[in-house]
Amino acid sequence: MLYAIISTDIANSLALRQTARPSHLRRIEQLVSEGRLVIAGPNPSIDNEDPGAAGFSGSLIVAEFTSLAAAQAWADADPYVAAGVYAQVIVKPFKQVLP
């Protein structure tokens, strides 16, 4: 089943994001190689694809996991969580209707 991992950053998270980003991306690339990733990416803090120093306000990952507990465990082990980037992470089932 698919699960949405919706994360909200702490204020001024950019420096922490940059430090933890390589480890964070390696975990997401593993989902890609396993064919489990639907979509992933950050939410720019401003209305611009490249927010520069404004940074990001959160992230969204939609991926396949065996259960809600497995999705939550994966989210809890994210390097961004360990680095203190996220103020909140919500994991919930997701039903893809389109495309």
The first five atom37 places (N, CA, C, CB, O) and aatype in JSON, in Angstrom:
{
  "aatype": [12, 10, 18, 0, 9, 9, 15, 16, 3, 9, 0, 2, 15, 10, 0, 10, 1, 5, 16, 0, 1, 14, 15, 8, 10, 1, 1, 9, 6, 5, 10, 19, 15, 6, 7, 1, 10, 19, 9, 0, 7, 14, 2, 14, 15, 9, 3, 2, 6, 3, 14, 7, 0, 0, 7, 13, 15, 7, 15, 10, 9, 19, 0, 6, 13, 16, 15, 10, 0, 0, 0, 5, 0, 17, 0, 3, 0, 3, 14, 18, 19, 0, 0, 7, 19, 18, 0, 5, 19, 9, 19, 11, 14, 13, 11, 5, 19, 10, 14],
  "atom_mask": [
    [1, 1, 1, 1, 1],
    [1, 1, 1, 1, 1],
    [1, 1, 1, 1, 1],
    [1, 1, 1, 1, 1],
    [1, 1, 1, 1, 1],
    [1, 1, 1, 1, 1],
    [1, 1, 1, 1, 1],
    [1, 1, 1, 1, 1],
    [1, 1, 1, 1, 1],
    [1, 1, 1, 1, 1],
    [1, 1, 1, 1, 1],
    [1, 1, 1, 1, 1],
    [1, 1, 1, 1, 1],
    [1, 1, 1, 1, 1],
    [1, 1, 1, 1, 1],
    [1, 1, 1, 1, 1],
    [1, 1, 1, 1, 1],
    [1, 1, 1, 1, 1],
    [1, 1, 1, 1, 1],
    [1, 1, 1, 1, 1],
    [1, 1, 1, 1, 1],
    [1, 1, 1, 1, 1],
    [1, 1, 1, 1, 1],
    [1, 1, 1, 1, 1],
    [1, 1, 1, 1, 1],
    [1, 1, 1, 1, 1],
    [1, 1, 1, 1, 1],
    [1, 1, 1, 1, 1],
    [1, 1, 1, 1, 1],
    [1, 1, 1, 1, 1],
    [1, 1, 1, 1, 1],
    [1, 1, 1, 1, 1],
    [1, 1, 1, 1, 1],
    [1, 1, 1, 1, 1],
    [1, 1, 1, 0, 1],
    [1, 1, 1, 1, 1],
    [1, 1, 1, 1, 1],
    [1, 1, 1, 1, 1],
    [1, 1, 1, 1, 1],
    [1, 1, 1, 1, 1],
    [1, 1, 1, 0, 1],
    [1, 1, 1, 1, 1],
    [1, 1, 1, 1, 1],
    [1, 1, 1, 1, 1],
    [1, 1, 1, 1, 1],
    [1, 1, 1, 1, 1],
    [1, 1, 1, 1, 1],
    [1, 1, 1, 1, 1],
    [1, 1, 1, 1, 1],
    [1, 1, 1, 1, 1],
    [1, 1, 1, 1, 1],
    [1, 1, 1, 0, 1],
    [1, 1, 1, 1, 1],
    [1, 1, 1, 1, 1],
    [1, 1, 1, 0, 1],
    [1, 1, 1, 1, 1],
    [1, 1, 1, 1, 1],
    [1, 1, 1, 0, 1],
    [1, 1, 1, 1, 1],
    [1, 1, 1, 1, 1],
    [1, 1, 1, 1, 1],
    [1, 1, 1, 1, 1],
    [1, 1, 1, 1, 1],
    [1, 1, 1, 1, 1],
    [1, 1, 1, 1, 1],
    [1, 1, 1, 1, 1],
    [1, 1, 1, 1, 1],
    [1, 1, 1, 1, 1],
    [1, 1, 1, 1, 1],
    [1, 1, 1, 1, 1],
    [1, 1, 1, 1, 1],
    [1, 1, 1, 1, 1],
    [1, 1, 1, 1, 1],
    [1, 1, 1, 1, 1],
    [1, 1, 1, 1, 1],
    [1, 1, 1, 1, 1],
    [1, 1, 1, 1, 1],
    [1, 1, 1, 1, 1],
    [1, 1, 1, 1, 1],
    [1, 1, 1, 1, 1],
    [1, 1, 1, 1, 1],
    [1, 1, 1, 1, 1],
    [1, 1, 1, 1, 1],
    [1, 1, 1, 0, 1],
    [1, 1, 1, 1, 1],
    [1, 1, 1, 1, 1],
    [1, 1, 1, 1, 1],
    [1, 1, 1, 1, 1],
    [1, 1, 1, 1, 1],
    [1, 1, 1, 1, 1],
    [1, 1, 1, 1, 1],
    [1, 1, 1, 1, 1],
    [1, 1, 1, 1, 1],
    [1, 1, 1, 1, 1],
    [1, 1, 1, 1, 1],
    [1, 1, 1, 1, 1],
    [1, 1, 1, 1, 1],
    [1, 1, 1, 1, 1],
    [1, 1, 1, 1, 1]
  ],
  "atom_positions": [
    [[0.85, -1.18, 0.0], [0.0, 0.0, 0.0], [0.89, 1.24, 0.0], [-0.96, 0.0, 1.22], [2.03, 1.2, 0.45]],
    [[0.33, 2.32, -0.52], [1.06, 3.59, -0.52], [0.8, 4.36, 0.77], [0.65, 4.44, -1.74], [-0.27, 4.29, 1.38]],
    [[1.85, 5.12, 1.16], [1.76, 5.97, 2.35], [2.36, 7.33, 2.03], [2.48, 5.32, 3.57], [3.36, 7.43, 1.32]],
    [[1.73, 8.38, 2.55], [2.25, 9.74, 2.42], [2.99, 10.08, 3.71], [1.11, 10.77, 2.14], [2.48, 9.9, 4.81]],
    [[4.21, 10.57, 3.52], [5.02, 11.05, 4.64], [5.12, 12.56, 4.47], [6.45, 10.36, 4.69], [5.81, 13.04, 3.58]],
    [[4.43, 13.29, 5.33], [4.3, 14.73, 5.22], [5.06, 15.35, 6.39], [2.79, 15.18, 5.22], [4.69, 15.2, 7.55]],
    [[6.14, 16.05, 6.05], [7.02, 16.59, 7.08], [7.01, 18.1, 7.07], [8.44, 16.06, 6.9], [6.95, 18.72, 6.0]],
    [[7.07, 18.7, 8.24], [7.14, 20.15, 8.4], [8.47, 20.49, 9.06], [5.94, 20.69, 9.23], [8.81, 19.95, 10.11]],
    [[9.2, 21.41, 8.43], [10.51, 21.82, 8.95], [10.38, 22.75, 10.15], [11.32, 22.5, 7.86], [9.37, 23.43, 10.34]],
    [[11.44, 22.77, 10.94], [11.59, 23.81, 11.95], [11.91, 25.12, 11.22], [12.72, 23.44, 13.0], [12.22, 25.09, 10.03]],
    [[11.83, 26.23, 11.89], [12.23, 27.51, 11.29], [13.72, 27.48, 11.0], [11.87, 28.7, 12.23], [14.51, 26.91, 11.76]],
    [[14.1, 28.1, 9.89], [15.52, 28.23, 9.53], [16.24, 26.88, 9.47], [16.23, 29.14, 10.52], [17.31, 26.72, 10.05]],
    [[15.65, 25.93, 8.77], [16.19, 24.56, 8.72], [17.25, 24.35, 7.64], [15.06, 23.6, 8.49], [17.84, 23.27, 7.57]],
    [[17.5, 25.34, 6.8], [18.33, 25.14, 5.62], [19.71, 24.56, 5.93], [18.5, 26.44, 4.89], [20.13, 23.61, 5.27]],
    [[20.42, 25.08, 6.91], [21.76, 24.57, 7.23], [21.7, 23.12, 7.68], [22.41, 25.44, 8.32], [22.56, 22.32, 7.3]],
    [[20.71, 22.77, 8.48], [20.56, 21.38, 8.92], [20.23, 20.48, 7.74], [19.48, 21.26, 10.0], [20.75, 19.37, 7.65]],
    [[19.37, 20.95, 6.84], [19.03, 20.18, 5.64], [20.27, 19.9, 4.81], [17.99, 20.94, 4.8], [20.49, 18.77, 4.37]],
    [[21.07, 20.91, 4.6], [22.25, 20.76, 3.75], [23.22, 19.73, 4.34], [22.96, 22.1, 3.58], [23.82, 18.96, 3.6]],
    [[23.36, 19.71, 5.64], [24.25, 18.76, 6.3], [23.75, 17.32, 6.14], [24.39, 19.1, 7.78], [24.54, 16.42, 5.85]],
    [[22.47, 17.1, 6.33], [21.9, 15.75, 6.32], [21.44, 15.29, 4.93], [20.74, 15.69, 7.27], [21.07, 14.12, 4.77]],
    [[21.44, 16.17, 3.95], [20.87, 15.86, 2.64], [21.47, 14.64, 1.95], [21.03, 17.04, 1.74], [20.71, 13.82, 1.44]],
    [[22.79, 14.45, 1.92], [23.32, 13.26, 1.23], [22.77, 11.94, 1.8], [24.84, 13.25, 1.31], [22.41, 11.04, 1.04]],
    [[22.72, 11.83, 3.11], [22.18, 10.61, 3.74], [20.69, 10.47, 3.47], [22.43, 10.64, 5.25], [20.21, 9.37, 3.2]],
    [[19.97, 11.57, 3.53], [18.52, 11.57, 3.25], [18.27, 11.09, 1.82], [17.92, 13.0, 3.46], [17.4, 10.25, 1.6]],
    [[19.01, 11.61, 0.87], [18.81, 11.23, -0.53], [19.18, 9.77, -0.79], [19.63, 12.14, -1.45], [18.53, 9.11, -1.6]],
    [[20.2, 9.25, -0.13], [20.56, 7.84, -0.3], [19.4, 6.93, 0.07], [21.81, 7.49, 0.55], [19.15, 5.93, -0.6]],
    [[18.69, 7.26, 1.14], [17.54, 6.44, 1.55], [16.42, 6.52, 0.53], [17.03, 6.89, 2.93], [15.75, 5.52, 0.25]],
    [[16.2, 7.7, -0.02], [15.15, 7.85, -1.03], [15.55, 7.12, -2.32], [14.88, 9.34, -1.32], [14.71, 6.5, -2.97]],
    [[16.83, 7.2, -2.69], [17.3, 6.49, -3.88], [17.12, 4.98, -3.72], [18.78, 6.82, -4.14], [16.9, 4.29, -4.72]],
    [[17.19, 4.47, -2.51], [16.94, 3.05, -2.29], [15.48, 2.72, -2.6], [17.28, 2.66, -0.83], [15.2, 1.68, -3.19]],
    [[14.55, 3.6, -2.2], [13.14, 3.39, -2.55], [12.96, 3.37, -4.07], [12.25, 4.49, -1.93], [12.2, 2.57, -4.6]],
    [[13.68, 4.26, -4.76], [13.61, 4.31, -6.23], [14.1, 2.98, -6.8], [14.46, 5.49, -6.78], [13.42, 2.39, -7.65]],
    [[15.25, 2.52, -6.36], [15.82, 1.29, -6.91], [14.95, 0.07, -6.63], [17.21, 1.06, -6.34], [14.98, -0.9, -7.38]],
    [[14.17, 0.12, -5.58], [13.25, -0.96, -5.24], [11.89, -0.8, -5.93], [13.06, -1.04, -3.73], [11.02, -1.66, -5.77]],
    [[11.7, 0.28, -6.69], [10.45, 0.52, -7.39], [9.3, 0.91, -6.47], [0.0, 0.0, 0.0], [8.14, 0.68, -6.81]],
    [[9.61, 1.48, -5.32], [8.58, 1.79, -4.32], [8.23, 3.27, -4.22], [9.03, 1.32, -2.99], [7.25, 3.63, -3.57]],
    [[9.01, 4.14, -4.86], [8.77, 5.58, -4.74], [7.81, 6.07, -5.81], [10.09, 6.35, -4.83], [7.99, 5.78, -6.99]],
    [[6.79, 6.82, -5.4], [5.86, 7.47, -6.33], [6.32, 8.9, -6.6], [4.41, 7.45, -5.78], [6.41, 9.32, -7.75]],
    [[6.6, 9.63, -5.52], [7.03, 11.03, -5.64], [7.72, 11.45, -4.35], [5.82, 11.97, -5.96], [7.41, 10.95, -3.27]],
    [[8.67, 12.37, -4.48], [9.33, 12.9, -3.29], [9.89, 14.27, -3.62], [10.45, 11.95, -2.8], [10.34, 14.52, -4.74]],
    [[9.87, 15.16, -2.64], [10.47, 16.46, -2.83], [10.13, 17.41, -1.69], [0.0, 0.0, 0.0], [9.23, 17.14, -0.89]],
    [[10.87, 18.52, -1.64], [10.65, 19.51, -0.59], [9.63, 20.57, -0.99], [11.97, 20.18, -0.23], [9.3, 20.73, -2.17]],
    [[9.14, 21.28, 0.02], [8.25, 22.42, -0.19], [9.07, 23.69, -0.02], [7.03, 22.39, 0.81], [9.5, 24.0, 1.09]],
    [[9.31, 24.45, -1.12], [10.04, 25.71, -0.97], [9.29, 26.66, -0.03], [10.25, 26.39, -2.35], [8.06, 26.7, -0.02]],
    [[10.05, 27.41, 0.75], [9.44, 28.37, 1.69], [8.82, 29.56, 1.0], [10.47, 28.85, 2.68], [7.96, 30.24, 1.56]],
    [[9.24, 29.81, -0.23], [8.68, 30.91, -1.02], [8.2, 30.35, -2.35], [9.72, 32.05, -1.23], [8.52, 29.21, -2.71]],
    [[7.44, 31.13, -3.06], [6.88, 30.71, -4.34], [7.94, 30.78, -5.43], [5.65, 31.57, -4.72], [7.89, 31.64, -6.32]],
    [[8.91, 29.86, -5.34], [10.0, 29.83, -6.29], [10.59, 28.43, -6.26], [11.08, 30.91, -5.97], [10.81, 27.86, -5.19]],
    [[10.85, 27.87, -7.44], [11.41, 26.53, -7.52], [12.76, 26.43, -6.81], [11.55, 26.1, -8.96], [13.09, 25.39, -6.24]],
    [[13.54, 27.51, -6.85], [14.81, 27.57, -6.14], [14.72, 28.68, -5.1], [16.02, 27.82, -7.14], [14.96, 29.84, -5.41]],
    [[14.36, 28.34, -3.86], [14.13, 29.36, -2.85], [15.39, 30.0, -2.28], [13.35, 28.78, -1.75], [15.3, 30.94, -1.49]],
    [[16.56, 29.5, -2.67], [17.79, 30.08, -2.16], [17.85, 30.07, -0.65], [0.0, 0.0, 0.0], [17.53, 29.06, -0.02]],
    [[18.26, 31.17, -0.07], [18.43, 31.28, 1.38], [17.12, 31.14, 2.15], [19.08, 32.6, 1.72], [17.14, 30.88, 3.36]],
    [[15.97, 31.3, 1.48], [14.68, 31.14, 2.16], [14.47, 29.69, 2.59], [13.53, 31.59, 1.25], [13.75, 29.41, 3.55]],
    [[15.1, 28.77, 1.88], [15.03, 27.36, 2.26], [13.69, 26.71, 2.0], [0.0, 0.0, 0.0], [12.96, 27.08, 1.08]],
    [[13.39, 25.73, 2.83], [12.21, 24.9, 2.63], [11.38, 24.83, 3.89], [12.61, 23.49, 2.19], [11.89, 25.0, 5.0]],
    [[10.09, 24.58, 3.71], [9.18, 24.52, 4.86], [8.76, 23.09, 5.21], [7.95, 25.34, 4.58], [8.1, 22.87, 6.22]],
    [[9.15, 22.13, 4.38], [8.78, 20.75, 4.64], [9.06, 19.87, 3.45], [0.0, 0.0, 0.0], [9.73, 20.29, 2.5]],
    [[8.55, 18.65, 3.51], [8.78, 17.67, 2.45], [7.58, 16.74, 2.32], [10.07, 16.86, 2.72], [6.78, 16.59, 3.25]],
    [[7.49, 16.11, 1.13], [6.47, 15.1, 0.89], [7.13, 13.9, 0.24], [5.32, 15.65, -0.01], [7.9, 14.05, -0.72]],
    [[6.85, 12.72, 0.76], [7.26, 11.46, 0.14], [6.01, 10.6, 0.06], [8.41, 10.75, 0.95], [5.3, 10.44, 1.05]],
    [[5.76, 10.04, -1.12], [4.71, 9.04, -1.27], [5.42, 7.79, -1.79], [3.55, 9.52, -2.25], [6.04, 7.8, -2.85]],
    [[5.31, 6.71, -1.02], [6.01, 5.48, -1.36], [5.22, 4.27, -0.87], [7.43, 5.47, -0.77], [4.31, 4.39, -0.05]],
    [[5.61, 3.12, -1.4], [4.97, 1.87, -1.01], [5.71, 1.24, 0.18], [4.94, 0.89, -2.21], [6.93, 1.14, 0.2]],
    [[4.91, 0.83, 1.16], [5.42, 0.12, 2.33], [4.47, -1.03, 2.63], [5.57, 1.07, 3.57], [3.33, -1.04, 2.15]],
    [[4.92, -2.0, 3.41], [4.09, -3.16, 3.72], [2.98, -2.85, 4.72], [4.94, -4.28, 4.26], [1.98, -3.56, 4.78]],
    [[3.16, -1.77, 5.49], [2.16, -1.42, 6.51], [2.4, 0.01, 6.97], [2.22, -2.41, 7.71], [3.44, 0.61, 6.69]],
    [[1.43, 0.54, 7.68], [1.58, 1.85, 8.29], [2.74, 1.85, 9.27], [0.29, 2.28, 8.99], [3.51, 2.82, 9.33]],
    [[2.89, 0.79, 10.03], [3.99, 0.7, 10.99], [5.34, 0.71, 10.29], [3.86, -0.57, 11.85], [6.28, 1.34, 10.77]],
    [[5.44, 0.04, 9.15], [6.7, 0.03, 8.39], [6.99, 1.42, 7.82], [6.63, -1.01, 7.26], [8.14, 1.86, 7.82]],
    [[5.97, 2.09, 7.34], [6.15, 3.45, 6.82], [6.57, 4.4, 7.94], [4.85, 3.96, 6.15], [7.45, 5.24, 7.74]],
    [[5.96, 4.27, 9.1], [6.3, 5.12, 10.23], [7.74, 4.86, 10.69], [5.33, 4.89, 11.4], [8.47, 5.79, 11.0]],
    [[8.13, 3.59, 10.73], [9.49, 3.25, 11.14], [10.51, 3.82, 10.15], [9.65, 1.72, 11.25], [11.56, 4.31, 10.55]],
    [[10.19, 3.75, 8.86], [11.08, 4.31, 7.84], [11.2, 5.82, 8.02], [10.56, 3.97, 6.41], [12.29, 6.38, 7.97]],
    [[10.07, 6.48, 8.24], [10.07, 7.94, 8.43], [10.84, 8.33, 9.7], [8.63, 8.47, 8.52], [11.58, 9.31, 9.7]],
    [[10.68, 7.56, 10.76], [11.36, 7.86, 12.02], [12.88, 7.75, 11.89], [10.87, 6.91, 13.11], [13.61, 8.4, 12.63]],
    [[13.35, 6.93, 10.94], [14.79, 6.72, 10.76], [15.4, 7.69, 9.74], [15.05, 5.29, 10.33], [16.58, 7.54, 9.39]],
    [[14.63, 8.65, 9.27], [15.14, 9.6, 8.27], [16.26, 10.45, 8.87], [13.99, 10.51, 7.75], [16.14, 10.93, 10.0]],
    [[17.36, 10.63, 8.14], [18.44, 11.49, 8.63], [17.99, 12.92, 8.94], [19.54, 11.53, 7.61], [18.59, 13.57, 9.8]],
    [[16.97, 13.41, 8.27], [16.46, 14.74, 8.59], [15.84, 14.76, 9.99], [15.43, 15.19, 7.54], [15.92, 15.78, 10.68]],
    [[15.23, 13.66, 10.41], [14.69, 13.57, 11.76], [15.84, 13.62, 12.76], [13.85, 12.26, 11.95], [15.81, 14.37, 13.73]],
    [[16.86, 12.8, 12.51], [18.02, 12.74, 13.42], [18.74, 14.08, 13.51], [19.0, 11.67, 12.96], [19.27, 14.44, 14.56]],
    [[18.75, 14.83, 12.39], [19.44, 16.12, 12.35], [18.61, 17.25, 12.94], [19.82, 16.46, 10.92], [19.12, 18.36, 13.11]],
    [[17.34, 17.0, 13.25], [16.48, 18.03, 13.81], [15.87, 18.96, 12.78], [0.0, 0.0, 0.0], [15.44, 20.06, 13.12]],
    [[15.82, 18.53, 11.52], [15.23, 19.36, 10.45], [13.73, 19.48, 10.62], [15.56, 18.76, 9.07], [13.17, 20.56, 10.43]],
    [[13.08, 18.39, 10.98], [11.63, 18.36, 11.03], [11.07, 18.68, 12.41], [11.13, 17.01, 10.58], [11.54, 18.15, 13.42]],
    [[10.07, 19.54, 12.44], [9.32, 19.81, 13.66], [8.21, 18.78, 13.83], [8.73, 21.22, 13.64], [7.82, 18.46, 14.96]],
    [[7.7, 18.25, 12.7], [6.59, 17.31, 12.74], [6.65, 16.41, 11.5], [5.23, 18.05, 12.82], [6.98, 16.87, 10.41]],
    [[6.32, 15.14, 11.69], [6.22, 14.2, 10.58], [4.92, 13.43, 10.74], [7.45, 13.22, 10.54], [4.67, 12.82, 11.78]],
    [[4.09, 13.47, 9.72], [2.83, 12.75, 9.71], [2.92, 11.66, 8.65], [1.61, 13.71, 9.44], [3.33, 11.92, 7.52]],
    [[2.54, 10.45, 9.01], [2.53, 9.33, 8.07], [1.1, 8.8, 8.02], [3.55, 8.2, 8.49], [0.51, 8.5, 9.05]],
    [[0.56, 8.7, 6.8], [-0.79, 8.18, 6.69], [-0.98, 7.46, 5.36], [-1.81, 9.31, 6.82], [-0.26, 7.73, 4.4]],
    [[-1.94, 6.52, 5.31], [-2.2, 5.81, 4.07], [-2.58, 6.78, 2.96], [-3.31, 4.78, 4.28], [-3.16, 7.84, 3.2]],
    [[-2.24, 6.39, 1.73], [-2.49, 7.23, 0.57], [-3.05, 6.36, -0.53], [-1.2, 7.97, 0.1], [-2.5, 5.3, -0.84]],
    [[-4.14, 6.79, -1.13], [-4.73, 6.07, -2.26], [-4.54, 6.9, -3.51], [-6.23, 5.77, -2.01], [-5.16, 7.95, -3.67]],
    [[-3.68, 6.42, -4.41], [-3.45, 7.14, -5.67], [-4.63, 6.89, -6.61], [-2.1, 6.7, -6.32], [-4.95, 5.74, -6.91]],
    [[-5.25, 7.95, -7.07], [-6.36, 7.86, -8.0], [-5.89, 8.28, -9.4], [-7.55, 8.74, -7.53], [-6.25, 7.64, -10.39]],
    [[-5.11, 9.33, -9.5], [-4.59, 9.81, -10.77], [-3.1, 10.07, -10.66], [-5.32, 11.1, -11.22], [-2.68, 10.34, -9.54]],
    [[-2.29, 10.02, -11.61], [-2.61, 9.49, -12.95], [-2.73, 7.99, -12.92], [-1.55, 9.9, -13.97], [-2.99, 7.37, -13.95]]
  ]
}
